[in-house]
XYZ file of C-alpha atoms in Angstrom:
414
model
C 99.332 111.752 77.792
C 98.896 114.884 75.668
C 97.260 117.871 77.365
C 96.227 121.143 75.665
C 97.710 123.075 78.600
C 101.173 121.868 77.613
C 102.674 123.134 74.355
C 105.857 121.061 74.577
C 105.000 118.353 77.054
C 107.996 116.252 78.102
C 107.245 112.549 77.944
C 109.163 109.498 79.112
C 109.736 106.881 76.434
C 112.173 104.726 78.385
C 113.454 104.072 81.868
C 115.804 101.618 83.542
C 117.154 100.992 87.013
C 119.757 99.046 88.940
C 119.177 99.156 92.697
C 119.687 97.088 95.847
C 116.362 95.434 94.969
C 117.759 94.100 91.689
C 118.336 94.885 88.018
C 115.395 96.413 86.185
C 112.739 99.071 86.677
C 109.994 96.444 86.854
C 111.904 94.551 89.558
C 112.192 97.838 91.465
C 108.424 98.349 91.401
C 107.423 94.748 92.076
C 109.711 94.308 95.070
C 108.955 97.761 96.466
C 105.211 97.121 96.280
C 105.765 93.783 98.036
C 107.398 95.683 100.909
C 110.796 94.068 100.370
C 113.915 95.715 101.748
C 117.388 94.982 100.452
C 119.576 93.098 102.954
C 122.230 94.903 104.937
C 125.794 94.510 103.710
C 129.214 95.528 104.928
C 129.563 98.002 106.587
C 126.299 97.121 108.402
C 124.539 100.314 107.325
C 125.032 99.688 103.582
C 122.798 98.092 100.947
C 124.656 97.025 97.829
C 123.127 96.664 94.386
C 122.572 93.018 93.424
C 124.768 93.464 90.384
C 127.948 92.091 88.815
C 129.211 94.385 86.080
C 130.864 91.610 84.061
C 127.468 89.953 83.610
C 126.273 92.957 81.630
C 129.255 94.824 80.147
C 132.358 93.944 78.112
C 135.409 93.080 80.184
C 137.548 95.929 78.817
C 134.827 98.462 79.702
C 134.525 97.066 83.227
C 138.291 97.459 83.713
C 138.196 101.097 82.655
C 135.205 102.307 84.665
C 134.174 102.823 88.261
C 131.180 100.974 89.625
C 128.916 104.032 89.522
C 129.487 104.335 85.770
C 128.814 100.637 85.294
C 125.499 100.969 87.130
C 124.535 103.903 84.920
C 125.431 102.098 81.685
C 123.337 99.046 82.550
C 120.337 101.123 83.631
C 120.704 103.121 80.402
C 120.679 99.959 78.272
C 117.252 99.123 79.689
C 115.947 102.669 79.272
C 117.178 103.039 75.704
C 115.878 99.625 74.704
C 112.409 100.552 75.977
C 112.655 103.783 73.985
C 113.472 101.901 70.772
C 117.241 102.479 70.619
C 119.093 99.187 70.329
C 122.769 98.497 69.759
C 123.543 97.663 66.129
C 120.243 99.022 64.837
C 119.542 102.470 63.349
C 118.920 105.045 66.064
C 115.506 106.735 66.181
C 117.265 110.104 66.640
C 120.085 112.002 64.998
C 123.161 111.456 67.228
C 123.844 115.202 67.282
C 120.373 115.773 68.721
C 120.685 113.465 71.745
C 122.010 114.887 75.024
C 123.145 113.043 78.171
C 122.687 114.511 81.653
C 123.630 112.202 84.521
C 123.653 113.310 88.162
C 126.219 112.093 90.685
C 126.968 113.300 94.184
C 130.332 111.768 95.078
C 131.788 110.247 91.924
C 134.090 107.245 91.758
C 135.065 106.990 95.398
C 135.959 103.296 95.091
C 138.496 104.029 92.352
C 140.018 106.861 94.363
C 140.300 104.789 97.527
C 141.830 101.822 95.684
C 144.513 103.945 94.051
C 145.234 105.793 97.273
C 146.044 102.418 98.810
C 148.288 101.574 95.845
C 150.084 104.894 96.273
C 150.728 104.313 99.976
C 151.858 100.690 99.593
C 153.704 100.683 96.267
C 154.516 104.296 95.434
C 153.538 106.954 92.916
C 154.800 105.023 89.899
C 152.176 102.321 90.386
C 149.102 104.571 90.503
C 146.792 103.858 87.565
C 146.593 106.597 84.925
C 142.903 105.664 84.680
C 142.147 106.836 88.222
C 141.034 110.342 87.291
C 138.787 109.344 84.346
C 137.314 106.618 86.552
C 136.591 108.830 89.545
C 135.453 112.026 87.809
C 131.772 112.664 88.440
C 131.050 113.189 84.725
C 132.382 109.737 83.794
C 128.940 108.144 83.575
C 127.644 110.813 81.186
C 130.828 110.612 79.104
C 130.768 106.825 78.760
C 127.050 106.837 78.025
C 127.533 109.236 75.115
C 130.548 107.278 73.816
C 128.906 103.871 74.095
C 125.844 104.955 72.129
C 127.385 107.583 69.856
C 125.305 110.462 71.220
C 126.959 113.728 70.174
C 124.708 116.292 71.784
C 125.495 118.060 75.047
C 126.854 115.749 77.757
C 127.290 116.768 81.380
C 127.063 115.847 85.041
C 124.816 117.559 87.568
C 126.463 117.434 90.994
C 124.121 118.724 93.693
C 124.484 115.996 96.333
C 121.270 114.063 96.972
C 119.182 116.141 94.575
C 121.550 115.472 91.620
C 119.345 112.865 89.934
C 116.208 114.992 90.126
C 118.038 118.084 88.903
C 119.455 116.068 85.999
C 115.871 115.309 84.978
C 115.013 119.009 85.269
C 118.061 119.989 83.220
C 116.990 117.543 80.519
C 113.531 119.087 80.455
C 115.060 122.506 79.876
C 117.253 121.238 77.032
C 114.134 119.904 75.317
C 112.186 123.094 75.978
C 114.954 125.199 74.454
C 115.050 123.060 71.318
C 118.669 122.069 71.972
C 117.886 118.332 71.733
C 115.297 115.931 70.370
C 115.931 113.381 73.126
C 117.755 113.552 76.439
C 119.067 110.587 78.429
C 118.889 111.699 82.058
C 119.254 110.226 85.518
C 121.681 109.591 88.326
C 124.230 107.033 89.501
C 126.117 106.461 92.753
C 128.282 103.722 94.271
C 129.839 105.188 97.401
C 129.329 102.425 99.916
C 132.833 102.162 101.404
C 133.952 102.029 105.025
C 135.399 105.524 104.668
C 132.192 107.127 103.381
C 130.146 105.266 105.989
C 132.465 106.468 108.750
C 132.100 110.077 107.634
C 128.309 109.932 107.666
C 128.319 108.061 110.974
C 130.496 110.741 112.567
C 128.153 113.385 111.182
C 125.270 111.698 113.003
C 123.379 110.893 109.782
C 124.030 107.145 109.469
C 121.771 104.713 111.299
C 123.675 103.123 114.210
C 121.132 100.286 114.185
C 121.794 99.605 110.507
C 118.140 100.056 109.529
C 116.273 102.770 107.675
C 112.845 103.748 109.018
C 111.624 106.960 107.398
C 108.815 108.708 109.303
C 109.011 106.200 112.160
C 109.133 107.463 115.735
C 112.240 105.290 116.271
C 114.125 106.374 113.144
C 117.827 106.927 113.759
C 119.320 107.828 110.372
C 119.783 106.440 106.883
C 121.667 103.496 105.461
C 123.804 103.872 102.344
C 122.616 102.362 99.083
C 124.045 102.252 95.579
C 122.350 102.224 92.216
C 121.341 104.094 89.083
C 118.159 105.293 87.447
C 118.038 106.459 83.817
C 115.139 107.940 81.831
C 114.745 108.851 78.161
C 112.888 112.134 77.706
C 111.383 113.526 74.497
C 108.744 116.056 73.594
C 105.278 114.617 73.116
C 105.326 115.814 69.514
C 108.670 114.135 68.835
C 107.589 110.849 70.390
C 104.353 110.907 68.378
C 106.199 111.526 65.107
C 108.228 108.353 65.511
C 105.377 106.289 66.984
C 107.104 105.735 70.334
C 105.267 104.268 73.302
C 104.810 106.884 76.013
C 105.368 105.535 79.529
C 104.465 108.733 81.339
C 105.293 112.410 81.491
C 107.387 114.818 83.525
C 104.979 117.699 83.853
C 106.798 120.073 86.171
C 110.157 120.801 87.772
C 111.073 123.188 90.555
C 114.410 123.820 92.239
C 115.631 126.250 94.888
C 118.508 126.793 97.300
C 118.246 127.176 101.063
C 121.204 129.587 101.281
C 121.391 128.491 104.910
C 123.914 125.764 105.821
C 126.072 123.201 104.022
C 124.356 120.209 105.681
C 121.332 121.379 107.711
C 118.144 122.299 105.813
C 116.535 125.698 106.275
C 114.627 125.516 109.581
C 111.380 126.975 108.234
C 111.215 124.701 105.182
C 110.398 127.719 103.017
C 112.799 127.153 100.093
C 111.916 123.441 99.922
C 108.221 124.328 99.878
C 108.874 126.823 97.090
C 110.544 124.110 94.962
C 107.365 122.026 95.262
C 105.183 125.024 94.453
C 107.282 125.831 91.370
C 106.976 122.274 90.089
C 103.204 122.291 90.563
C 102.898 125.660 88.849
C 104.910 124.530 85.827
C 102.798 121.381 85.644
C 99.533 123.331 85.954
C 98.561 120.846 88.663
C 96.789 121.842 91.871
C 97.864 120.194 95.139
C 94.481 118.489 95.382
C 95.026 116.807 92.006
C 98.031 114.833 93.274
C 97.427 111.127 93.833
C 100.758 110.216 95.438
C 103.928 111.669 96.964
C 107.242 109.844 96.836
C 109.056 111.735 99.569
C 112.798 112.180 99.995
C 112.291 110.659 103.471
C 115.856 109.958 104.599
C 114.962 108.561 108.015
C 116.890 111.187 109.961
C 114.956 112.928 112.701
C 115.553 116.455 111.400
C 115.114 115.917 107.675
C 111.880 113.944 107.924
C 110.375 116.603 110.176
C 111.400 119.535 107.987
C 110.292 117.774 104.806
C 106.842 117.205 106.262
C 106.674 120.855 107.269
C 107.706 121.932 103.758
C 105.111 119.683 102.127
C 102.418 120.941 104.485
C 103.381 124.494 103.626
C 103.370 123.860 99.853
C 100.321 121.601 99.566
C 98.201 122.648 102.508
C 97.632 120.721 105.717
C 94.277 119.296 104.652
C 95.615 118.018 101.310
C 98.735 116.472 102.834
C 96.743 114.696 105.539
C 94.848 112.706 102.889
C 97.601 112.241 100.281
C 99.297 108.803 100.109
C 102.966 109.312 100.923
C 105.927 106.940 101.146
C 109.717 106.862 100.921
C 111.828 104.353 99.009
C 114.814 104.676 101.310
C 113.474 102.087 103.721
C 113.847 99.529 100.929
C 116.830 100.880 98.999
C 118.885 102.887 101.421
C 119.991 106.374 100.436
C 121.329 106.382 96.876
C 122.722 109.926 97.167
C 123.172 111.332 93.637
C 121.064 108.546 92.125
C 118.184 108.928 94.589
C 116.159 111.561 92.755
C 116.257 109.706 89.437
C 115.497 106.263 90.895
C 112.647 107.737 92.918
C 111.266 109.514 89.843
C 111.136 106.104 88.144
C 109.532 104.564 91.241
C 106.926 107.334 91.172
C 106.183 106.803 87.479
C 105.870 103.077 88.050
C 103.458 103.659 90.925
C 101.344 105.908 88.705
C 101.467 103.573 85.688
C 100.402 100.561 87.739
C 98.085 102.547 89.985
C 99.727 101.150 93.118
C 101.845 103.027 95.658
C 104.678 101.147 97.395
C 104.894 101.225 101.182
C 107.723 102.664 103.252
C 109.676 99.548 104.201
C 110.591 99.428 107.877
C 107.837 101.793 108.999
C 106.231 100.312 112.116
C 105.271 103.204 114.388
C 104.493 106.449 112.518
C 105.839 109.446 114.390
C 102.878 111.502 115.666
C 105.185 114.522 115.979
C 105.248 114.762 112.175
C 101.584 115.771 112.154
C 98.668 114.254 110.212
C 100.006 112.177 107.304
C 98.588 109.394 105.145
C 101.686 107.181 105.293
C 101.559 104.122 103.034
C 102.363 101.067 105.167
C 101.129 98.375 102.775
C 100.730 98.635 98.996
C 97.912 101.041 98.202
C 95.744 101.404 95.103
C 95.877 104.959 93.776
C 92.821 106.923 92.710
C 92.932 109.724 90.120
C 92.066 113.080 91.641
C 92.227 115.133 88.458
C 89.221 115.569 86.194
C 91.191 114.130 83.270
C 91.566 110.786 85.063
C 95.351 111.043 84.840
C 97.343 110.121 87.952
C 99.727 112.839 89.108
C 102.595 112.228 91.508
C 105.176 114.356 93.276
C 108.784 113.287 93.883
C 111.033 115.377 96.142
C 114.807 115.524 96.611
C 116.985 117.548 98.958
C 120.776 117.639 99.070
C 123.717 118.808 101.164
C 124.481 122.399 100.234
C 120.816 123.364 100.492
C 119.646 122.032 97.113
C 115.893 121.425 96.813
C 114.222 119.795 93.813
C 110.725 118.571 93.031
C 109.252 116.778 90.017
C 105.594 116.410 89.079
C 105.045 113.251 87.046
C 101.988 111.854 85.332
C 100.741 108.569 83.905
C 97.494 106.916 82.989
C 97.082 104.219 85.616
C 96.463 100.700 84.315
C 94.567 99.446 87.336
C-alpha cells in the first residue's frame, strides 16, 4: 500500500466490529454484501447488536461498564488481535507509544436511565457510585487503555454522528505529529432506549414505519442501531519495521463545521462538500479515481438530499452519476457516534474484497436526488486509479453541524 506521494502514510493493521449484523468485521461485510438487514427490536425503530457481553468479557468488567464500553472492548479485541497484539503476549509497541481515541455521541445512557429509576424509587442513598464512570463518554477509551496497558494519550471525540470518523482523523494526526507509534481509534454507541427513541421521534427524525430506506422515494427517517467499530492505525514505515500485515490505508481526512444550526445541515451543502474536498486533497486522490462511496445516508428526507448535493458539489455531477454509492444504515440502523468508524471499516472491507454492499431496504430510488449510481445488489468494484488501488470515500455528518470525510484505500482481492 506504500505510495511515493505519501511520506507518512497511515495504514490499518487491525479492525474489529460489533453491530446489529453480528460480532466481527468479516460478519459485517458478508451479511451487508448479502443484503441482510438486522431485525427490528423494541422500540420498533431500534436494531440491537446481536451481542451478550458476558460471552466475551469477565463478569466483574461487565458489572462495572455500560453497554457502549462493552461493545468497544469486544471490537477492540478483534482489531488488536488482527494487528498482532494479544493478551498475555509481548506487545508489538511500547505501551507509552500507543494512544486510544474512541468517539461516542451520547455516552452511557442506559446506565444513567437505570440509576435515575433507582433514585426515584429507592432514594439517593441507593444510587450506584459507578454511574458516572459508566455513563461518561470517555469510558470506552479509558477502559480500552486500562485493559491493554496502553499509556499514551487517551480521549473521547464527541461530535454526534461524526464522532467515529473524527476519532479516526484525530488518530491520523497523532501519528503524523510523531506523538504515537500506534493509535487504537473508532467509535461506540448503545443508546437504544425508549427515551432516546421518543426524543428522535418527536424531532421528526425517527422512522414511524420502523424501517430505514436511505435514498428511497418513500424514506421516512432512520432507525436506531447500536454497535462499535475499532481500527488500529500505524505509519506504513512502522508497520513495515515489525512485519505487520497491512489491511488497507486511511489516505485522507477532512472535517468542517456548518456554523448554521444545531440539528439542520447547512442548506447549500457547502461545508460538507469542503470536508470531502479536504479529504481528497490530503489523499492526493482525484474524484474520478474513487471506486466507491459509503455515504452517511440516514434515510431522512432532508439529510439524504443535502448529502447528495454536497457530494455532487465536491466530486462533480458527472463523476457522482457513475460512482457506486450505498449506505449501511438500511442494514444497521443509525449507530450515532459509532457510525463513522463502523462505516470506515465497511468501506475498507468493500475495497479489500472488491465488492460494494447494497443499501438494504432501497426499492424505489428517489429521482429528486438527481443522477446517482445507487448500489441495489452487491457490486464488483473496478479500480479507477492508474496504480490499480481501490479508493473509497466514507462520509459522516453530525448534529451541531459537524462534517467529516475519510478517503480509504486497499488493493482489491477480486
